[in-house]
Amino acid sequence: MTTELMMVIAQENLGAHIQKEQEEEGLKTCINPLQVWITSASAPACYNLIPILTSGEVFGMHTEISITLFDNKQAEEYLKSLVMETQDLASPVLRSVSICTKVEEAFCQAHVIVVLDDSTDKEVFTLEDCLRSRVPLCRLYGYLIEKNAHESVRVIVGGKTFVNLKTVLLMRYAPRIAHNIIAVALGVEGEAKAILARKLKTTPSYIKDVIIWGNISGNNYVDLRKTRVYRYESAIWGPLHYSRPLLNLIFDSEWIKREFVATLKNLTATGRQFGGILAAHSIATTLKYWYHGSPPGEIVSLGILSEGQFGIPKGIVFSMPVKFENGTWVVLTDLKDTEISEQIMTRMTSDLIQEKLVALGDKIHFQPYQSEHKDLVPHEEKNPVMSDGFEGKTVES
């Protein structure tokens, strides 16, 4: 073969290769990636969330995603460095990553919106001011979501401050997609499992079905009556699917009523341990369940708008037991032995109702619930977990 002929063939091959690449790129542009927006992207949780989202574990290895980091202008330089780090991951599922600091462009065609704790420079001196300060941003986000986001957008609210309140405000100001707004409760679940695992000298992932009721970042109730422990090393041993009730393994009921409660209350009230890693993992896990379903038979805690289930007043966002299936969640109203005493339920719902009223200006002062009765049930009749000594955890802002 002559040199001239070889050059002609090489040129033809190059042209065919370029044409093939252009066709593939054209096909890619026809396949719209999943648009994921993260608010307050300078928060530590975002830094830890990005590698999980780009790993393919959340949305699947066959779903490409485009991530947009949304924050104020002051965070722009940090966001640029975060974009470069994200690109360095060279993830096969990441189509693009970009930043947005222009409010009017926020949530453009978003399929998923992750709402993280917002940072504010405004100084607040009272709880009431703190509650009311959440309204303007939620009103703005609600308007922009309704205006710019995809019609089937899913909004997931995480963080460690006023999670239920922010969720119900977003529902108020984005009514068209209110059914697709949820609050993450798995962070509190994780904290509870870790404390119990240290007590039992086992692994937190072996503990299942811890239920979080009420205010995720405030006055809540951790229900251990359905909790089971798998692969526990003891005199009784079974296959991998064999489990035992947790309350049958912790014989010290005083530890549950006092030390367990005090430790969990301290962690949640101060925000300790609920840092970027735990927040990111709980958000990513909830998203994974939302898209692909939760493990069969497992109970998941989720903050959703109450429709009167379990005797919870309608119109407040309340954490309750659910399962995920077929791209949505189902409230597990058929669970047995999950009744909550009137006093505990009133304490949780009273605070949530007041938070909403104070934030919207319908009530001037927040008054923490105080029981009229110190003891509603004789001590010996109390369930060790349902005891009135099981105090809620109040977030101090």
Short mmCIF file of C-alpha atoms in Angstrom, two decimals:
data_model
loop_
_atom_site.label_atom_id
_atom_site.label_comp_id
_atom_site.label_asym_id
_atom_site.label_seq_id
_atom_site.Cartn_x
_atom_site.Cartn_y
_atom_site.Cartn_z
CA MET A 1 0.00 0.00 0.00
CA THR A 2 1.42 3.35 -1.02
CA THR A 3 1.93 6.18 1.46
CA GLU A 4 -0.58 8.33 -0.36
CA LEU A 5 -3.26 5.63 -0.11
CA MET A 6 -2.53 5.06 3.58
CA MET A 7 -2.90 8.80 4.21
CA VAL A 8 -6.26 8.82 2.43
CA ILE A 9 -7.53 5.84 4.46
CA ALA A 10 -6.25 7.39 7.72
CA GLN A 11 -8.05 10.61 6.91
CA GLU A 12 -11.27 8.69 6.19
CA ASN A 13 -10.92 6.75 9.47
CA LEU A 14 -10.35 9.98 11.40
CA GLY A 15 -13.42 11.53 9.83
CA ALA A 16 -15.54 8.48 10.67
CA HIS A 17 -14.23 8.53 14.26
CA ILE A 18 -15.04 12.23 14.69
CA GLN A 19 -18.50 11.69 13.24
CA LYS A 20 -19.14 8.79 15.64
CA GLU A 21 -18.05 10.89 18.64
CA GLN A 22 -20.30 13.74 17.54
CA GLU A 23 -23.24 11.36 17.23
CA GLU A 24 -22.57 9.99 20.74
CA GLU A 25 -22.37 13.51 22.15
CA GLY A 26 -25.60 14.36 20.37
CA LEU A 27 -27.30 11.33 21.92
CA LYS A 28 -26.02 12.38 25.35
CA THR A 29 -27.60 15.80 25.02
CA CYS A 30 -30.92 14.10 24.22
CA ILE A 31 -30.74 12.25 27.55
CA ASN A 32 -31.40 14.86 30.22
CA PRO A 33 -29.44 14.18 33.40
CA LEU A 34 -31.11 14.35 36.81
CA GLN A 35 -30.80 17.95 37.97
CA VAL A 36 -29.74 18.02 41.64
CA TRP A 37 -29.63 21.34 43.49
CA ILE A 38 -28.03 21.78 46.92
CA THR A 39 -28.83 24.94 48.90
CA SER A 40 -26.40 26.51 51.40
CA ALA A 41 -23.71 24.61 49.52
CA SER A 42 -20.92 26.07 51.63
CA ALA A 43 -22.21 24.05 54.61
CA PRO A 44 -20.04 21.08 55.72
CA ALA A 45 -22.84 18.63 54.93
CA CYS A 46 -22.63 19.50 51.23
CA TYR A 47 -18.89 18.68 51.11
CA ASN A 48 -19.64 15.21 52.49
CA LEU A 49 -22.80 14.72 50.43
CA ILE A 50 -21.25 15.23 46.98
CA PRO A 51 -19.04 12.08 46.96
CA ILE A 52 -22.04 9.94 47.97
CA LEU A 53 -24.27 11.40 45.25
CA THR A 54 -21.57 10.93 42.58
CA SER A 55 -20.82 7.34 43.65
CA GLY A 56 -23.95 6.04 41.92
CA GLU A 57 -25.28 4.50 45.15
CA VAL A 58 -28.16 6.96 45.53
CA PHE A 59 -29.74 7.28 42.08
CA GLY A 60 -28.10 4.26 40.42
CA MET A 61 -25.14 3.76 38.11
CA HIS A 62 -27.30 4.22 35.02
CA THR A 63 -28.61 7.65 36.03
CA GLU A 64 -26.46 10.64 35.13
CA ILE A 65 -26.71 13.67 37.38
CA SER A 66 -25.89 17.36 37.13
CA ILE A 67 -25.21 19.07 40.44
CA THR A 68 -25.75 22.79 41.03
CA LEU A 69 -24.34 24.35 44.20
CA PHE A 70 -26.51 27.24 45.34
CA ASP A 71 -25.36 29.81 47.89
CA ASN A 72 -24.82 33.52 48.36
CA LYS A 73 -22.22 35.62 46.53
CA GLN A 74 -19.85 35.63 49.52
CA ALA A 75 -19.38 31.85 49.17
CA GLU A 76 -18.52 31.96 45.45
CA GLU A 77 -14.76 31.41 45.79
CA TYR A 78 -15.27 28.42 48.07
CA LEU A 79 -17.86 26.99 45.68
CA LYS A 80 -15.42 27.28 42.78
CA SER A 81 -12.86 25.19 44.64
CA LEU A 82 -15.61 22.69 45.52
CA VAL A 83 -16.52 22.42 41.83
CA MET A 84 -12.91 21.59 40.95
CA GLU A 85 -12.70 18.94 43.67
CA THR A 86 -15.95 17.40 42.44
CA GLN A 87 -14.68 17.29 38.86
CA ASP A 88 -11.50 15.59 40.11
CA LEU A 89 -13.64 12.65 41.24
CA ALA A 90 -14.09 11.76 37.54
CA SER A 91 -17.38 10.08 38.39
CA PRO A 92 -19.02 8.19 35.49
CA VAL A 93 -22.48 9.34 36.65
CA LEU A 94 -21.62 13.04 36.95
CA ARG A 95 -22.50 14.95 33.79
CA SER A 96 -21.64 18.38 35.18
CA VAL A 97 -21.26 20.44 38.35
CA SER A 98 -21.83 24.18 38.50
CA ILE A 99 -22.53 27.01 40.93
CA CYS A 100 -25.38 29.48 41.20
CA THR A 101 -25.37 32.68 43.25
CA LYS A 102 -28.20 34.48 41.43
CA VAL A 103 -31.46 34.07 43.31
CA GLU A 104 -33.67 34.49 40.27
CA GLU A 105 -31.98 31.51 38.56
CA ALA A 106 -32.31 29.13 41.51
CA PHE A 107 -33.77 25.62 41.03
CA CYS A 108 -34.04 25.91 37.25
CA GLN A 109 -35.55 22.60 36.03
CA ALA A 110 -34.51 20.92 39.31
CA HIS A 111 -35.55 17.30 39.82
CA VAL A 112 -34.10 17.06 43.34
CA ILE A 113 -33.52 19.89 45.83
CA VAL A 114 -31.56 19.30 49.03
CA VAL A 115 -32.22 22.04 51.59
CA LEU A 116 -29.40 22.33 54.15
CA ASP A 117 -29.07 24.54 57.22
CA ASP A 118 -28.92 28.15 56.08
CA SER A 119 -26.20 30.42 57.40
CA THR A 120 -27.34 33.87 58.44
CA ASP A 121 -25.41 36.96 59.45
CA LYS A 122 -28.44 38.40 61.19
CA GLU A 123 -28.15 38.37 64.97
CA VAL A 124 -31.15 37.03 66.86
CA PHE A 125 -31.66 37.30 70.61
CA THR A 126 -34.84 35.32 71.28
CA LEU A 127 -36.34 32.00 70.23
CA GLU A 128 -39.28 33.88 68.70
CA ASP A 129 -36.92 35.95 66.50
CA CYS A 130 -35.13 32.78 65.48
CA LEU A 131 -38.40 31.13 64.46
CA ARG A 132 -39.58 34.16 62.49
CA SER A 133 -36.22 34.50 60.75
CA ARG A 134 -36.91 31.19 58.93
CA VAL A 135 -39.94 32.55 57.11
CA PRO A 136 -38.40 34.94 54.50
CA LEU A 137 -36.00 32.33 53.10
CA CYS A 138 -38.62 29.57 53.02
CA ARG A 139 -41.07 31.96 51.32
CA LEU A 140 -38.42 32.81 48.72
CA TYR A 141 -37.47 29.16 48.17
CA GLY A 142 -41.13 28.19 47.86
CA TYR A 143 -41.76 30.84 45.21
CA LEU A 144 -38.64 29.87 43.22
CA ILE A 145 -39.42 26.14 43.42
CA GLU A 146 -42.93 26.73 42.10
CA LYS A 147 -41.60 29.04 39.36
CA ASN A 148 -38.41 27.32 38.20
CA ALA A 149 -38.27 23.68 39.27
CA HIS A 150 -39.47 20.64 37.33
CA GLU A 151 -43.10 19.78 37.99
CA SER A 152 -42.12 16.46 39.60
CA VAL A 153 -39.36 17.94 41.79
CA ARG A 154 -38.56 16.20 45.08
CA VAL A 155 -37.48 18.38 48.01
CA ILE A 156 -35.65 16.93 51.00
CA VAL A 157 -34.96 19.05 54.08
CA GLY A 158 -31.98 18.17 56.29
CA GLY A 159 -29.90 19.80 58.98
CA LYS A 160 -30.06 20.18 62.75
CA THR A 161 -32.13 23.32 63.35
CA PHE A 162 -35.92 23.71 62.95
CA VAL A 163 -36.14 20.93 60.35
CA ASN A 164 -39.90 20.35 60.83
CA LEU A 165 -40.66 24.07 60.77
CA LYS A 166 -38.69 24.70 57.56
CA THR A 167 -40.43 21.75 55.92
CA VAL A 168 -43.95 22.94 56.78
CA LEU A 169 -43.10 26.50 55.66
CA LEU A 170 -41.82 25.21 52.30
CA MET A 171 -45.07 23.28 51.92
CA ARG A 172 -47.01 26.45 52.66
CA TYR A 173 -45.16 28.54 50.09
CA ALA A 174 -44.85 25.81 47.43
CA PRO A 175 -48.32 24.19 47.64
CA ARG A 176 -48.14 22.67 44.16
CA ILE A 177 -45.38 20.26 45.19
CA ALA A 178 -46.13 20.06 48.94
CA HIS A 179 -46.73 16.30 48.60
CA ASN A 180 -43.11 15.90 47.48
CA ILE A 181 -41.42 17.70 50.40
CA ILE A 182 -40.03 15.60 53.26
CA ALA A 183 -37.80 16.04 56.32
CA VAL A 184 -34.88 13.74 57.14
CA ALA A 185 -35.06 11.91 60.48
CA LEU A 186 -32.41 9.24 59.93
CA GLY A 187 -29.74 11.36 61.63
CA VAL A 188 -31.45 11.03 65.02
CA GLU A 189 -32.01 7.34 64.29
CA GLY A 190 -28.29 6.93 63.66
CA GLU A 191 -27.34 8.68 66.90
CA ALA A 192 -29.72 6.45 68.88
CA LYS A 193 -28.44 3.26 67.23
CA ALA A 194 -24.82 4.20 67.94
CA ILE A 195 -25.52 4.78 71.66
CA LEU A 196 -27.40 1.47 71.93
CA ALA A 197 -24.67 -0.39 70.02
CA ARG A 198 -22.00 0.86 72.44
CA LYS A 199 -24.10 -0.37 75.34
CA LEU A 200 -24.58 -3.81 73.76
CA LYS A 201 -21.03 -3.95 72.35
CA THR A 202 -22.34 -4.61 68.84
CA THR A 203 -22.45 -2.81 65.48
CA PRO A 204 -24.98 0.04 64.94
CA SER A 205 -26.05 -1.40 61.58
CA TYR A 206 -27.22 -4.57 63.34
CA ILE A 207 -29.87 -2.54 65.18
CA LYS A 208 -33.09 -2.02 63.20
CA ASP A 209 -36.50 -0.37 63.57
CA VAL A 210 -35.78 2.54 65.90
CA ILE A 211 -38.73 4.92 65.50
CA ILE A 212 -38.37 8.70 65.85
CA TRP A 213 -41.63 10.47 66.66
CA GLY A 214 -42.23 14.23 66.60
CA ASN A 215 -39.87 17.14 66.11
CA ILE A 216 -36.71 15.87 64.41
CA SER A 217 -34.50 18.67 65.70
CA GLY A 218 -36.43 19.41 68.87
CA ASN A 219 -38.87 17.78 71.25
CA ASN A 220 -39.08 14.20 70.02
CA TYR A 221 -39.57 10.69 71.31
CA VAL A 222 -37.34 7.73 70.49
CA ASP A 223 -39.45 4.56 70.47
CA LEU A 224 -37.57 1.28 71.09
CA ARG A 225 -40.58 -1.03 71.38
CA LYS A 226 -40.18 -2.34 67.80
CA THR A 227 -36.38 -2.24 67.81
CA ARG A 228 -34.59 -5.52 67.06
CA VAL A 229 -30.94 -6.57 67.15
CA TYR A 230 -29.45 -8.89 64.53
CA ARG A 231 -26.29 -11.03 64.73
CA TYR A 232 -25.96 -10.42 68.46
CA GLU A 233 -23.33 -12.57 70.16
CA SER A 234 -24.92 -14.26 73.15
CA ALA A 235 -25.97 -17.68 74.42
CA ILE A 236 -28.77 -17.65 71.82
CA TRP A 237 -27.46 -17.61 68.26
CA GLY A 238 -29.19 -17.97 64.91
CA PRO A 239 -28.89 -17.36 61.14
CA LEU A 240 -28.36 -13.88 59.68
CA HIS A 241 -32.08 -13.14 59.52
CA TYR A 242 -32.57 -14.06 63.21
CA SER A 243 -33.13 -11.13 65.54
CA ARG A 244 -34.11 -10.41 69.14
CA PRO A 245 -36.07 -7.52 70.69
CA LEU A 246 -33.66 -4.89 71.97
CA LEU A 247 -35.57 -4.39 75.22
CA ASN A 248 -34.98 -8.07 76.00
CA LEU A 249 -31.22 -7.57 75.74
CA ILE A 250 -30.84 -4.43 77.85
CA PHE A 251 -31.84 -5.50 81.33
CA ASP A 252 -31.02 -2.16 82.94
CA SER A 253 -34.23 -0.21 82.34
CA GLU A 254 -32.86 2.67 84.40
CA TRP A 255 -30.05 3.07 81.85
CA ILE A 256 -32.63 3.49 79.08
CA LYS A 257 -34.73 5.96 81.06
CA ARG A 258 -31.80 8.05 82.26
CA GLU A 259 -28.37 7.66 80.65
CA PHE A 260 -29.59 6.80 77.13
CA VAL A 261 -32.09 9.66 77.18
CA ALA A 262 -29.61 12.16 78.65
CA THR A 263 -26.87 11.26 76.16
CA LEU A 264 -29.17 11.51 73.14
CA LYS A 265 -30.73 14.71 74.41
CA ASN A 266 -27.31 16.29 74.91
CA LEU A 267 -26.10 15.27 71.44
CA THR A 268 -29.17 16.66 69.68
CA ALA A 269 -29.57 19.79 71.81
CA THR A 270 -25.97 20.88 71.31
CA GLY A 271 -25.68 19.69 67.71
CA ARG A 272 -22.64 17.60 68.65
CA GLN A 273 -21.86 14.65 66.39
CA PHE A 274 -24.60 15.74 63.98
CA GLY A 275 -21.95 17.18 61.71
CA GLY A 276 -21.38 17.01 58.00
CA ILE A 277 -20.83 13.26 57.72
CA LEU A 278 -23.97 12.18 59.59
CA ALA A 279 -26.15 14.84 57.92
CA ALA A 280 -24.89 13.88 54.45
CA HIS A 281 -25.30 10.15 55.03
CA SER A 282 -28.85 10.49 56.39
CA ILE A 283 -29.89 12.70 53.45
CA ALA A 284 -28.32 10.35 50.88
CA THR A 285 -29.88 7.26 52.48
CA THR A 286 -33.34 8.85 52.54
CA LEU A 287 -32.98 9.85 48.87
CA LYS A 288 -31.86 6.31 47.98
CA TYR A 289 -34.94 4.86 49.71
CA TRP A 290 -37.17 7.42 47.97
CA TYR A 291 -35.94 6.36 44.53
CA HIS A 292 -35.35 2.64 45.04
CA GLY A 293 -37.38 1.64 48.10
CA SER A 294 -36.37 0.92 51.68
CA PRO A 295 -35.20 -2.56 52.78
CA PRO A 296 -38.19 -4.95 52.94
CA GLY A 297 -39.64 -5.24 56.41
CA GLU A 298 -37.67 -2.35 57.88
CA ILE A 299 -39.21 0.68 59.58
CA VAL A 300 -37.92 4.10 58.49
CA SER A 301 -38.55 7.37 60.33
CA LEU A 302 -39.56 10.31 58.13
CA GLY A 303 -40.86 13.83 58.69
CA ILE A 304 -44.05 14.31 56.65
CA LEU A 305 -47.23 16.37 56.79
CA SER A 306 -49.66 14.80 59.22
CA GLU A 307 -53.08 13.76 57.94
CA GLY A 308 -54.28 12.68 61.37
CA GLN A 309 -52.45 9.34 61.57
CA PHE A 310 -51.78 8.00 65.09
CA GLY A 311 -53.92 10.82 66.53
CA ILE A 312 -51.42 13.48 65.41
CA PRO A 313 -53.07 16.85 64.63
CA LYS A 314 -53.36 17.64 60.93
CA GLY A 315 -51.25 20.35 59.31
CA ILE A 316 -47.92 19.87 61.13
CA VAL A 317 -44.79 18.10 59.91
CA PHE A 318 -44.23 15.16 62.25
CA SER A 319 -41.70 12.33 62.19
CA MET A 320 -43.40 8.95 62.06
CA PRO A 321 -42.76 5.35 60.89
CA VAL A 322 -42.96 4.71 57.13
CA LYS A 323 -41.69 2.44 54.41
CA PHE A 324 -40.59 3.52 50.93
CA GLU A 325 -41.85 1.72 47.83
CA ASN A 326 -42.62 2.57 44.19
CA GLY A 327 -41.08 6.05 44.42
CA THR A 328 -43.11 7.18 47.41
CA TRP A 329 -43.66 6.38 51.09
CA VAL A 330 -46.41 4.62 53.00
CA VAL A 331 -47.18 5.45 56.63
CA LEU A 332 -47.15 2.27 58.73
CA THR A 333 -50.46 2.87 60.47
CA ASP A 334 -50.97 -0.89 60.96
CA LEU A 335 -48.09 -1.25 63.44
CA LYS A 336 -49.22 -2.79 66.68
CA ASP A 337 -48.26 -1.61 70.17
CA THR A 338 -47.18 1.85 69.02
CA GLU A 339 -49.65 3.90 71.04
CA ILE A 340 -48.14 7.00 72.61
CA SER A 341 -49.41 8.43 75.87
CA GLU A 342 -51.52 11.56 75.63
CA GLN A 343 -48.99 13.55 77.68
CA ILE A 344 -46.03 12.71 75.44
CA MET A 345 -48.05 13.32 72.26
CA THR A 346 -49.34 16.66 73.58
CA ARG A 347 -45.84 17.75 74.54
CA MET A 348 -44.51 17.05 71.03
CA THR A 349 -47.44 18.45 69.06
CA SER A 350 -47.80 21.56 71.26
CA ASP A 351 -44.26 22.69 70.49
CA LEU A 352 -44.63 22.06 66.75
CA ILE A 353 -47.93 23.93 66.55
CA GLN A 354 -46.48 26.85 68.50
CA GLU A 355 -43.34 26.99 66.33
CA LYS A 356 -45.54 27.38 63.24
CA LEU A 357 -47.82 30.00 64.85
CA VAL A 358 -44.93 32.08 66.17
CA ALA A 359 -43.03 31.91 62.88
CA LEU A 360 -46.09 33.11 60.92
CA GLY A 361 -46.84 35.89 63.44
CA ASP A 362 -50.10 34.38 64.70
CA LYS A 363 -48.63 34.03 68.20
CA ILE A 364 -46.26 36.45 69.93
CA HIS A 365 -44.52 34.28 72.52
CA PHE A 366 -43.44 30.64 72.48
CA GLN A 367 -44.48 28.83 75.65
CA PRO A 368 -42.88 25.38 76.19
CA TYR A 369 -45.39 22.72 77.12
CA GLN A 370 -45.60 21.96 80.83
CA SER A 371 -47.56 19.01 82.10
CA GLU A 372 -50.25 19.64 84.67
CA HIS A 373 -49.54 16.21 86.13
CA LYS A 374 -46.12 15.08 87.28
CA ASP A 375 -47.03 11.41 87.04
CA LEU A 376 -49.92 10.06 84.97
CA VAL A 377 -49.23 6.34 85.48
CA PRO A 378 -48.08 4.41 88.56
CA HIS A 379 -44.34 3.83 88.30
CA GLU A 380 -44.48 0.06 88.30
CA GLU A 381 -46.91 0.03 85.35
CA LYS A 382 -44.78 2.16 83.07
CA ASN A 383 -43.05 0.82 80.01
CA PRO A 384 -39.36 1.70 80.44
CA VAL A 385 -39.38 3.47 77.10
CA MET A 386 -42.74 5.16 77.42
CA SER A 387 -41.88 6.66 80.81
CA ASP A 388 -42.55 10.34 81.39
CA GLY A 389 -38.87 10.50 82.22
CA PHE A 390 -38.21 10.14 78.51
CA GLU A 391 -37.65 13.83 77.90
CA GLY A 392 -37.71 15.41 74.47
CA LYS A 393 -34.65 17.11 73.07
CA THR A 394 -34.91 20.86 72.66
CA VAL A 395 -32.72 22.66 70.14
CA GLU A 396 -31.24 25.88 71.41
CA SER A 397 -30.49 28.39 68.70
#
